[in-house]
Coordinates of C-alpha atoms in Angstrom, one line a residue:
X29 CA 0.0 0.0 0.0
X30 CA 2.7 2.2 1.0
X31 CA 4.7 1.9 -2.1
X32 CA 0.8 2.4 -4.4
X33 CA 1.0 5.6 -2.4
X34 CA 4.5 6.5 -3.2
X35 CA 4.6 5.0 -7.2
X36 CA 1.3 5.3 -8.1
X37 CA -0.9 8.3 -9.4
X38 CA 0.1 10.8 -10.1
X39 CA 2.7 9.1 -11.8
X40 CA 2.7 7.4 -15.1
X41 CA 1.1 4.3 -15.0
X42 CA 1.5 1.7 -17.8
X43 CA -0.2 -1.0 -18.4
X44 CA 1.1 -4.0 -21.0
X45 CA 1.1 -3.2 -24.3
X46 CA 1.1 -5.9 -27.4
X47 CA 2.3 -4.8 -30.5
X48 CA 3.9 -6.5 -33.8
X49 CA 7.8 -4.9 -34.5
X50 CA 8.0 -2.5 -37.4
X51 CA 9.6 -4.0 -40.7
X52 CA 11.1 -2.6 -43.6
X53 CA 12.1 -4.4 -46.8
X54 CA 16.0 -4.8 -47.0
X55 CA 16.2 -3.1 -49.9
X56 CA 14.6 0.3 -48.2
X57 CA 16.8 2.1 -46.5
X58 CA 16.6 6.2 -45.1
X59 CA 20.7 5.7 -44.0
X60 CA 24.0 5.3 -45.4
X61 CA 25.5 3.4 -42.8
X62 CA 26.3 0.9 -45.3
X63 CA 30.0 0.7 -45.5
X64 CA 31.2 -1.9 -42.9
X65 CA 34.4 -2.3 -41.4
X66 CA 35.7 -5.2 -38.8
X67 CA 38.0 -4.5 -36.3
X68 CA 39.8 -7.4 -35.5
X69 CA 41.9 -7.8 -32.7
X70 CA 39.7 -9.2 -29.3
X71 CA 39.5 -12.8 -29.0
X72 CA 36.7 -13.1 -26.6
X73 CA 33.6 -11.3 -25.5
X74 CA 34.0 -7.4 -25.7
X75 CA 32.6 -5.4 -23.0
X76 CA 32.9 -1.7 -23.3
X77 CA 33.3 0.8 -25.9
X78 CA 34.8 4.4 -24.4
X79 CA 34.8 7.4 -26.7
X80 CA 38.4 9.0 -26.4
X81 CA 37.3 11.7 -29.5
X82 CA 35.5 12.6 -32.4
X83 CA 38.1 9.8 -34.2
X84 CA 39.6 7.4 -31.3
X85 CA 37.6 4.9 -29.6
X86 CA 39.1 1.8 -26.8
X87 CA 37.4 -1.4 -26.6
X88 CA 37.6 -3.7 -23.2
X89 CA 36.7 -6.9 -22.9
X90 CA 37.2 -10.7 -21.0
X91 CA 40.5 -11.0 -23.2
X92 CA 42.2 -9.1 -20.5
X93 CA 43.6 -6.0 -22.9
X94 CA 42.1 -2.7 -24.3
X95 CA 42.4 -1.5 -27.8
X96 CA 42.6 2.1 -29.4
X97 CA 41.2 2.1 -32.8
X98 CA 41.6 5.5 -35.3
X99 CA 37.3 5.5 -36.5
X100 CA 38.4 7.2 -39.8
X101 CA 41.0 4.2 -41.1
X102 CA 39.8 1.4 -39.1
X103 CA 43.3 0.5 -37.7
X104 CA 44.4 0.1 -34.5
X105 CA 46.1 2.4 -32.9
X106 CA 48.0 1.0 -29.8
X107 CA 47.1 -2.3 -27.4
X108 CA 46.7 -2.0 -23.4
X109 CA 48.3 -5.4 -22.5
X110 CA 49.3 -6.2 -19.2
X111 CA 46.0 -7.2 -17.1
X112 CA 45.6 -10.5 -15.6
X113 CA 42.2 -11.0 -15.8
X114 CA 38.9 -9.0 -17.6
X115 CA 39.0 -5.5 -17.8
X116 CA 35.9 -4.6 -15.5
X117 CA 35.9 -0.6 -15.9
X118 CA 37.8 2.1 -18.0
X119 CA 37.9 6.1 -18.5
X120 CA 39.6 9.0 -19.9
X121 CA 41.3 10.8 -17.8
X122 CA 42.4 14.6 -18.5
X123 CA 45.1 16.6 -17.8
X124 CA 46.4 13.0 -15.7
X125 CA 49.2 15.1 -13.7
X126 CA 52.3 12.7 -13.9
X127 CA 54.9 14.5 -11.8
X128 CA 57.7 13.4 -14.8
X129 CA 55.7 14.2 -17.7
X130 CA 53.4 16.4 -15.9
X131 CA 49.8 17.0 -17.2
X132 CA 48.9 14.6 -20.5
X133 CA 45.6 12.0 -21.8
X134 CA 45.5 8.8 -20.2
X135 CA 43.4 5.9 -19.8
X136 CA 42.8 4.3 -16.6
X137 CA 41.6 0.3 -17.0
X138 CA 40.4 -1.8 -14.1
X139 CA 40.1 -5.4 -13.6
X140 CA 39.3 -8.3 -11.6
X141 CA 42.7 -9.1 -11.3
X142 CA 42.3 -6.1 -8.1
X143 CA 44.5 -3.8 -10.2
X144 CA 44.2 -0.4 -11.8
X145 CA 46.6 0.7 -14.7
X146 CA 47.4 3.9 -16.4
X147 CA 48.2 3.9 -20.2
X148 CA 49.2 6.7 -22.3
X149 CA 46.6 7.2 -24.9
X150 CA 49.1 7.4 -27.8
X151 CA 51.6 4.8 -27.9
X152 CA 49.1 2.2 -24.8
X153 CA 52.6 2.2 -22.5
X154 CA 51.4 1.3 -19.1
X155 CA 52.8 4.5 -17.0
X156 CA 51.9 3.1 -13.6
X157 CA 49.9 0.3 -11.6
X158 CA 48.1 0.4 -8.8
X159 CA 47.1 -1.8 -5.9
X160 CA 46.7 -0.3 -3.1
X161 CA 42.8 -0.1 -3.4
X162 CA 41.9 -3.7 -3.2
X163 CA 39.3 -5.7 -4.7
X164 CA 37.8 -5.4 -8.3
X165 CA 37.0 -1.9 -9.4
X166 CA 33.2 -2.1 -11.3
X167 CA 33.3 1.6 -12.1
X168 CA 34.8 5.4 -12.0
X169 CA 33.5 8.5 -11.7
X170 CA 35.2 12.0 -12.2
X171 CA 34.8 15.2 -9.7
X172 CA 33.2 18.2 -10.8
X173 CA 35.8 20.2 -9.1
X174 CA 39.2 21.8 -9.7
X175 CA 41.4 20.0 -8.7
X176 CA 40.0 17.4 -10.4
X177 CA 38.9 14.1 -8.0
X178 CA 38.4 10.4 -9.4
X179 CA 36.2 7.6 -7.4
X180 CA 36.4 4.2 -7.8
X181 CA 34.0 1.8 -6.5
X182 CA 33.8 -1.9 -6.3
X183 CA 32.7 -3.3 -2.9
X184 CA 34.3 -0.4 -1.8
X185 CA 35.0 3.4 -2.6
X186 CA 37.9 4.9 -3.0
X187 CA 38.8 8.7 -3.5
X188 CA 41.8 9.6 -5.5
X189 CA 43.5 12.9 -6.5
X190 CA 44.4 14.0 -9.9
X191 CA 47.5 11.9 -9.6
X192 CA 46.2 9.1 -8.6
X193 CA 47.4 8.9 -5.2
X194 CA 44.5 7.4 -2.7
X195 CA 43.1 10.0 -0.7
X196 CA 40.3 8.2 1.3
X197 CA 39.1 4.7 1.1
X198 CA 35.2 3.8 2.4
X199 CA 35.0 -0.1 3.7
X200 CA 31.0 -0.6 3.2
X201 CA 31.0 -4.8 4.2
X202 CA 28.6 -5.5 1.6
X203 CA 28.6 -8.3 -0.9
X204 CA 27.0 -6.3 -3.6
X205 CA 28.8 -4.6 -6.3
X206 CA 28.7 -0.6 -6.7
X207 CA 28.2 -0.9 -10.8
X208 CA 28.0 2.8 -11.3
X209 CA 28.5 5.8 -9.3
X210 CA 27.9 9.6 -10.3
X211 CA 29.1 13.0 -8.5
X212 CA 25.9 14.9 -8.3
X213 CA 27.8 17.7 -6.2
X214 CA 31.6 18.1 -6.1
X215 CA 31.1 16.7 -1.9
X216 CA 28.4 14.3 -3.2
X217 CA 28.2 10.8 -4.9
X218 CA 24.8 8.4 -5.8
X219 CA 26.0 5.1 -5.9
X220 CA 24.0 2.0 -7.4
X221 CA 24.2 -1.7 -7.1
X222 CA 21.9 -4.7 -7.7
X223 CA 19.9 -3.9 -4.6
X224 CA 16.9 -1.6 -5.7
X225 CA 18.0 1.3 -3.2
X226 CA 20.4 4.6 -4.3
X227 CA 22.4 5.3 -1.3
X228 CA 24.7 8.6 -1.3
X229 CA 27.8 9.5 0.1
X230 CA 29.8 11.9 1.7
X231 CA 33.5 12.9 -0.1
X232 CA 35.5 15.0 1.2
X233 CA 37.2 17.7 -0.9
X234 CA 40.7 18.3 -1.0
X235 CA 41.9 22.1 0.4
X236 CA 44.4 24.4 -0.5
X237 CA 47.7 22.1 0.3
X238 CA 45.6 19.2 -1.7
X239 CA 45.2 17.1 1.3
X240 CA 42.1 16.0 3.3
X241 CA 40.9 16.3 6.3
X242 CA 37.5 14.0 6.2
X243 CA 36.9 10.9 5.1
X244 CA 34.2 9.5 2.8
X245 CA 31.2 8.9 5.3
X246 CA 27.5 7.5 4.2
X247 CA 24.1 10.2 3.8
X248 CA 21.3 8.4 3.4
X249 CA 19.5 5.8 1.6
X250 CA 17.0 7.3 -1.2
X251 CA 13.6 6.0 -1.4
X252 CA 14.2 2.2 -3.0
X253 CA 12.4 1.4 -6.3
X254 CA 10.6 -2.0 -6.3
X255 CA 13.3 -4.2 -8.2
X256 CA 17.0 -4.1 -8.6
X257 CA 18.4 -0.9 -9.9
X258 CA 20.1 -1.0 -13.6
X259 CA 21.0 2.6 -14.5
X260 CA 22.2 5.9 -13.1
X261 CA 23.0 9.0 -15.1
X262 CA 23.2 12.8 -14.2
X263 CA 21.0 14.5 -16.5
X264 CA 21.7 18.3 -15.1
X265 CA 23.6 20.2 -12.7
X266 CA 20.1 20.0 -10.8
X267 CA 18.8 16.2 -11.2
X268 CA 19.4 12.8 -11.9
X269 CA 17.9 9.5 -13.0
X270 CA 17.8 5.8 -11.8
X271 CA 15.8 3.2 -13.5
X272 CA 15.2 -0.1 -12.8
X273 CA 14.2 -3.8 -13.5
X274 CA 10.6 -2.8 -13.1
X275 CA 10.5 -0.4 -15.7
X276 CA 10.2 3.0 -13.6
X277 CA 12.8 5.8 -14.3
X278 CA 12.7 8.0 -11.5
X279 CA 14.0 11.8 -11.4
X280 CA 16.0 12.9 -8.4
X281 CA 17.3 16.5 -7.4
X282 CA 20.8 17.0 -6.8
X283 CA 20.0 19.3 -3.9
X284 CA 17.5 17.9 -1.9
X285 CA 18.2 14.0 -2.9
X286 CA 14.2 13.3 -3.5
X287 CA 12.4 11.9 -6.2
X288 CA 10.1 14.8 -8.2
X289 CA 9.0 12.5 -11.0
X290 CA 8.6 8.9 -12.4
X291 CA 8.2 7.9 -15.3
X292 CA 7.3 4.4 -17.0
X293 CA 5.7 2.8 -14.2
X294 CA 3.8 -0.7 -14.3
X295 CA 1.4 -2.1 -12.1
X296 CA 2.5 -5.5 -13.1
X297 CA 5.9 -5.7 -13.8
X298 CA 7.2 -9.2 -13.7
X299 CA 6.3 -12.1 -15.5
X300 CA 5.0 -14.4 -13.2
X301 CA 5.3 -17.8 -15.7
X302 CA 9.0 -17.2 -16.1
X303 CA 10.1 -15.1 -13.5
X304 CA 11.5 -12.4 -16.5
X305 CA 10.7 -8.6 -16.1
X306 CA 9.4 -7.6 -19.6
X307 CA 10.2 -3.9 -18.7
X308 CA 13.8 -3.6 -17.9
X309 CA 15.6 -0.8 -18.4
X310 CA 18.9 -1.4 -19.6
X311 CA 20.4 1.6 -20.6
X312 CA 20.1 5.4 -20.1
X313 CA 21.2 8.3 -21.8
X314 CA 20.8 11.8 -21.7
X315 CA 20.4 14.5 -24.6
X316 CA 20.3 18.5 -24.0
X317 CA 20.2 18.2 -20.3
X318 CA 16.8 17.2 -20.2
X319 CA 15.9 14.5 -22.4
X320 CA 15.4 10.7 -20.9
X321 CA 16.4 8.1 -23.6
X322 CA 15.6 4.6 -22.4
X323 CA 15.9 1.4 -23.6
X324 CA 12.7 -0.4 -22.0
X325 CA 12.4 -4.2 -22.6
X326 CA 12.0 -4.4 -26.5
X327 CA 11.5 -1.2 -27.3
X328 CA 12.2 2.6 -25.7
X329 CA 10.8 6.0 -25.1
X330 CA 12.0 9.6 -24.8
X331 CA 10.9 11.7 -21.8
X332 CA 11.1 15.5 -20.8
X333 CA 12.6 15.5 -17.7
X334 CA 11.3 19.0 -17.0
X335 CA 7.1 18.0 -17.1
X336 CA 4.7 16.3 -15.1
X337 CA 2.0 16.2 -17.8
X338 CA 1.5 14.3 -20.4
X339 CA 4.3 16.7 -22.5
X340 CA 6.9 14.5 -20.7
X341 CA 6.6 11.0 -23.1
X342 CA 8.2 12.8 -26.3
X343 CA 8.4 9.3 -28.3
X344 CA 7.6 5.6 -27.3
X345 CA 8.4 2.7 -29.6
X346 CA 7.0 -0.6 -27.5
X347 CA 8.1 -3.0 -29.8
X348 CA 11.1 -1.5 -31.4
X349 CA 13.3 -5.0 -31.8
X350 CA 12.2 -8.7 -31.4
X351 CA 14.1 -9.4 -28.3
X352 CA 15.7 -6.6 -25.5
X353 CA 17.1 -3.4 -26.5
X354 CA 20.5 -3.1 -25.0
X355 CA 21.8 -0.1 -25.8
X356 CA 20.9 3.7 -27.5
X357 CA 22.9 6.5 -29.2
X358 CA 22.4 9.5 -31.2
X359 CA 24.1 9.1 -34.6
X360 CA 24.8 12.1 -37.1
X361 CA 24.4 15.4 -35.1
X362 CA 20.7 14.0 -34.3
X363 CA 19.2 12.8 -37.4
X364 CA 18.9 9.1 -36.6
X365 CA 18.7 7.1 -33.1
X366 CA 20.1 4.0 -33.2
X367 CA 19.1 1.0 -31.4
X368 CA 21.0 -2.2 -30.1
X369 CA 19.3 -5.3 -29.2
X370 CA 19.9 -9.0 -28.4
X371 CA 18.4 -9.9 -31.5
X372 CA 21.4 -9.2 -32.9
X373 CA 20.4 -6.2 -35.2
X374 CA 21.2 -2.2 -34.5
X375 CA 17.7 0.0 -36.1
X376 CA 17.6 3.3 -36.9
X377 CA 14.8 5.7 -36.0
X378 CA 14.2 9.0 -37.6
X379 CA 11.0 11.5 -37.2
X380 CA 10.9 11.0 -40.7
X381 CA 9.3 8.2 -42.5
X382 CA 11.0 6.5 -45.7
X383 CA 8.6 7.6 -48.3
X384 CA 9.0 11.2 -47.1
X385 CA 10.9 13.3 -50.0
X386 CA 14.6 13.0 -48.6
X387 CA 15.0 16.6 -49.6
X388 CA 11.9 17.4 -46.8
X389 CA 14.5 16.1 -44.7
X390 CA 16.6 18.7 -43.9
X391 CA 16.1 21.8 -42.1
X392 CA 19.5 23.6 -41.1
X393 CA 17.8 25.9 -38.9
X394 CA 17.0 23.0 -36.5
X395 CA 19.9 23.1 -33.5
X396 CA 18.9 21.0 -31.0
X397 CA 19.3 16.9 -30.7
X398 CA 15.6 16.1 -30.2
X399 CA 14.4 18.8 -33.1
X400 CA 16.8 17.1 -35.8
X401 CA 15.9 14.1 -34.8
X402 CA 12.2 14.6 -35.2
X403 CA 12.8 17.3 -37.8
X404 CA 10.5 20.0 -36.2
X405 CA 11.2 22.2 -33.0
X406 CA 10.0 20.7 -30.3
X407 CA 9.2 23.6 -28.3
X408 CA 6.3 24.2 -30.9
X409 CA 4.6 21.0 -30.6
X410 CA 1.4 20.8 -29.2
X411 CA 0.5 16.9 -29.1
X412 CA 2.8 14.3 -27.8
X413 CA 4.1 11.4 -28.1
X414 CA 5.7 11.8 -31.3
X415 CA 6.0 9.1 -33.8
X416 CA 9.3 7.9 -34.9
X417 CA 9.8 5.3 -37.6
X418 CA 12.0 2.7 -38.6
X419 CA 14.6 3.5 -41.5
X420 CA 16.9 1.4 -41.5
X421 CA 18.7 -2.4 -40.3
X422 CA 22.5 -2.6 -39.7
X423 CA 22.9 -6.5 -40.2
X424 CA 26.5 -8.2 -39.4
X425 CA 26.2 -9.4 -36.0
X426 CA 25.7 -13.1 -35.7
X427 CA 25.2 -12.8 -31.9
X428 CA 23.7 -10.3 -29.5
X429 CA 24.8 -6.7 -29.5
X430 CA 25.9 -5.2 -26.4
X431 CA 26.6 -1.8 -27.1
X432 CA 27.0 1.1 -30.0
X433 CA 28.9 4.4 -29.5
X434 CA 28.8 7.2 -32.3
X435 CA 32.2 8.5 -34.0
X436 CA 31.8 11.7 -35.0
X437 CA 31.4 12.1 -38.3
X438 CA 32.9 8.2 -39.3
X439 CA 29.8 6.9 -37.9
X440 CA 29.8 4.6 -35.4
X441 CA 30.6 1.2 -33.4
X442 CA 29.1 -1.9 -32.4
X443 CA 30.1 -4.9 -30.6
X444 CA 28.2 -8.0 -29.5
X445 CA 28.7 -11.0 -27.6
X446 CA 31.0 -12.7 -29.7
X447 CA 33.8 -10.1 -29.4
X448 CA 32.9 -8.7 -33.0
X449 CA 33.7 -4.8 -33.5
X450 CA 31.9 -3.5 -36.4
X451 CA 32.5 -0.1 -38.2
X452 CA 30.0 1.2 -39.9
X453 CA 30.7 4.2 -42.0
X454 CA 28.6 6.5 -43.7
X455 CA 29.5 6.1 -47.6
X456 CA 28.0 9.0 -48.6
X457 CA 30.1 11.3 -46.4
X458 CA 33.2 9.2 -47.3
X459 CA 32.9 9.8 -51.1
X460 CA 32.1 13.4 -50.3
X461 CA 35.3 13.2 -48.1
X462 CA 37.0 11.5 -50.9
X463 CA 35.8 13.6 -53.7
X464 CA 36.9 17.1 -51.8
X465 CA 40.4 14.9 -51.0
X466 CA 41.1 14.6 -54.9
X467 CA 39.9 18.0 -56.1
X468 CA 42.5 19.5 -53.0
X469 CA 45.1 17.7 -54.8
X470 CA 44.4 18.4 -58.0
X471 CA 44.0 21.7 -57.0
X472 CA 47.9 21.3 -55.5
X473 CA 48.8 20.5 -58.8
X474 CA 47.9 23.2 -60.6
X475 CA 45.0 21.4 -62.3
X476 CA 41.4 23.6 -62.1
X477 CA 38.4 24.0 -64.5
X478 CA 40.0 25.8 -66.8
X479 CA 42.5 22.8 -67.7
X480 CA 39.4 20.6 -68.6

């Protein structure tokens, strides 16, 4: 009763929805994604995919190394060898301040071997290792302060400084798993783990002589939802979201630490023949500071984080794939989202349908994410959800995928179970690329219009 009180009107309710999957013929197609690359070089099940730039990109995976591939040849660029065991966690790191080399990139790899490394981005040397933590590191997290502050997490949390020295170290005797942790103030972190409760902590910051003089102490436990917890993101400087196995996506302040909204929620959540919960959410991301994009069982939905009304449900596709959605991403400057899914197939989604007049397509004045995607300004729209349709199938996977990362303009990434990395490249923009390429040289050369 309690929790009907607290997740029930007026919230979002959903009840089950059955739908058939859209279908196009594979010889439509509103993309051209259709230039595909493999990069070859794990030999087992591939992980995580980290964006280092607009061109670079590391893979992690069971096969106990790292790889830095350059998006616009396809090649690799450097290997991370020197793990023992699967990598578990990675980030970037800026402005890393090595006190030979002072400040430079680096890349900072976990595993379950209990040890962090540092590589240099460029050449994947391993600068330094790093044991003093203990146990498997599941996840980092960077401060939003200067000097810049790193946590780790695992069983425990860990504070370090720019350098990487430990600063404070947080023994919580649990058996569960921290799996991701966000700063939602620079003294403030919301950690998750397969329990269905947020619980936030403490961190001290470091003063003028960069030492400190607390030590990382627990706040409080935020309300639970009713199943495990699978995703927390920051969405602003003032909120940010948690989602669950149940479906419900719940928006927290940053101040405060209480929920103001939830979204997605179902009565009845969990298949009772099979124990499975339909309605996971598996992944999260944020556009604009505002925008929800979730990946719900098969299909997803976009919400306004700002709205209570029904304004907040921008876009909902139920049955978007024919098994779970795993991941989501936003692929040429908002013009398409792209979906993951076990099935083994990434989709493409576009405001636009395919018998549209491609030349309707574009409208430059359009700046944000959401409007390209949709091709309208959203701020103008009176009726929602919006409707977004299916233009596209990237087929190359022969197991599921796990995960897709855009790459600028190269296009983007995806991986599966099988430790397959595919490139796919956008063809169009590569002859473009190409054609401007020739004409530079040409032009080099001495040759113009005027030779013809």
């Amino acid at each position: 009763m309690l929790r009907r009180l607290l997740f029930g009107n007026p919230y979002e309710t959903r009840t089950e929805i059955e739908g058939v999957v859209q279908e196009i013929d594979d010889n439509e197609s509103g993309h051209n994604f259709d230039e595909v690359q493999i990069l070859s070089g794990h030999n087992d099940i591939v992980d995580l995919i980290i964006n280092i730039d607009d061109q670079r990109i590391l893979t992690t995976g069971q096969d106990k190394k790292g790889i830095v591939w350059d998006c616009k040849t396809g090649k690799m660029v450097c290997e991370l060898v020197g793990h023992k065991r699967a990598i578990t966690a990675a980030i970037i790191i800026r402005k890393y301040l090595d006190s030979i080399e002072d400040f430079s990139d680096v890349i900072v790899t976990a595993s379950s071997d209990e040890a962090i490394k540092i590589w240099d981005v460029l050449t994947g040397r391993c600068k330094r290792t790093i044991t003093e933590h203990k146990g498997t590191v599941k996840c980092f997290s960077i401060g939003r302060s200067e000097p810049c502050v790193v946590i780790t997490a695992g069983q425990d949390i860990c504070l370090w400084d720019a350098s990487f020295n430990l600063l404070a170290i947080f023994q919580r005797n649990s058996l569960d798993y921290i799996h991701s942790a966000i700063f939602v103030k620079t003294d403030r972190i919301v950690v998750a783990t397969d329990q269905p409760t947020l619980v936030v902590y403490n961190v001290p910051t470091l003063n003028d002589d960069d030492d400190v003089s607390q030590q990382i102490t627990e706040c409080k436990k935020l309300l639970p939802h009713r199943e495990s917890v699978t995703a927390l993101t920051l969405v602003s400087d003032a909120i940010f979201t948690s989602a669950s196995m149940d479906g419900g996506i719940i928006i927290w302040t940053t101040h405060r630490l209480v929920a103001t909204r939830k979204f997605n929620h179902y009565d009845n959540f969990m298949n009772i023949t099979d124990h499975t919960y339909p309605y996971s959410v598996q992944h999260l991301m944020v556009a604009e500071s505002h925008y929800v994009l979730a990946a719900i069982g098969c299909g997803f939905a976009i919400f306004d984080a700002r709205f209570d009304d029904s304004k907040k449900c921008i876009a909902r596709v139920t049955n978007a794939h024919h098994s779970q959605v795993t991941a989501l991403a936003l692929l040429n400057k908002g013009k398409y989202l792209a979906t993951a899914s076990l099935d083994g197939t990434v989709r493409l989604w576009s405001g636009v349908p395919l018998d549209k007049d491609v030349a309707q397509k574009e409208q430059p004045m359009l700046k944000s994410l959401l409007s390209r995607l949709f091709e309208r300004n959203l701020s103008e729209v009176k009726r929602f959800p919006l409707p977004l349709h299916l233009v596209g199938q990237c087929y190359a996977h022969s197991n599921s995928v796990k995960g897709i990362t855009e790459c600028g303009n190269e296009g983007f990434v995806s991986f599966d179970n099988d430790g397959l990395v595919i490139l796919w490249k956008d063809s169009l923009k590569k002859r473009l690329g190409d054609d401007k390429a020739i004409r530079m040289v040409l032009e080099k050369l001495g040759w113009n219009k005027t030779n013809s």
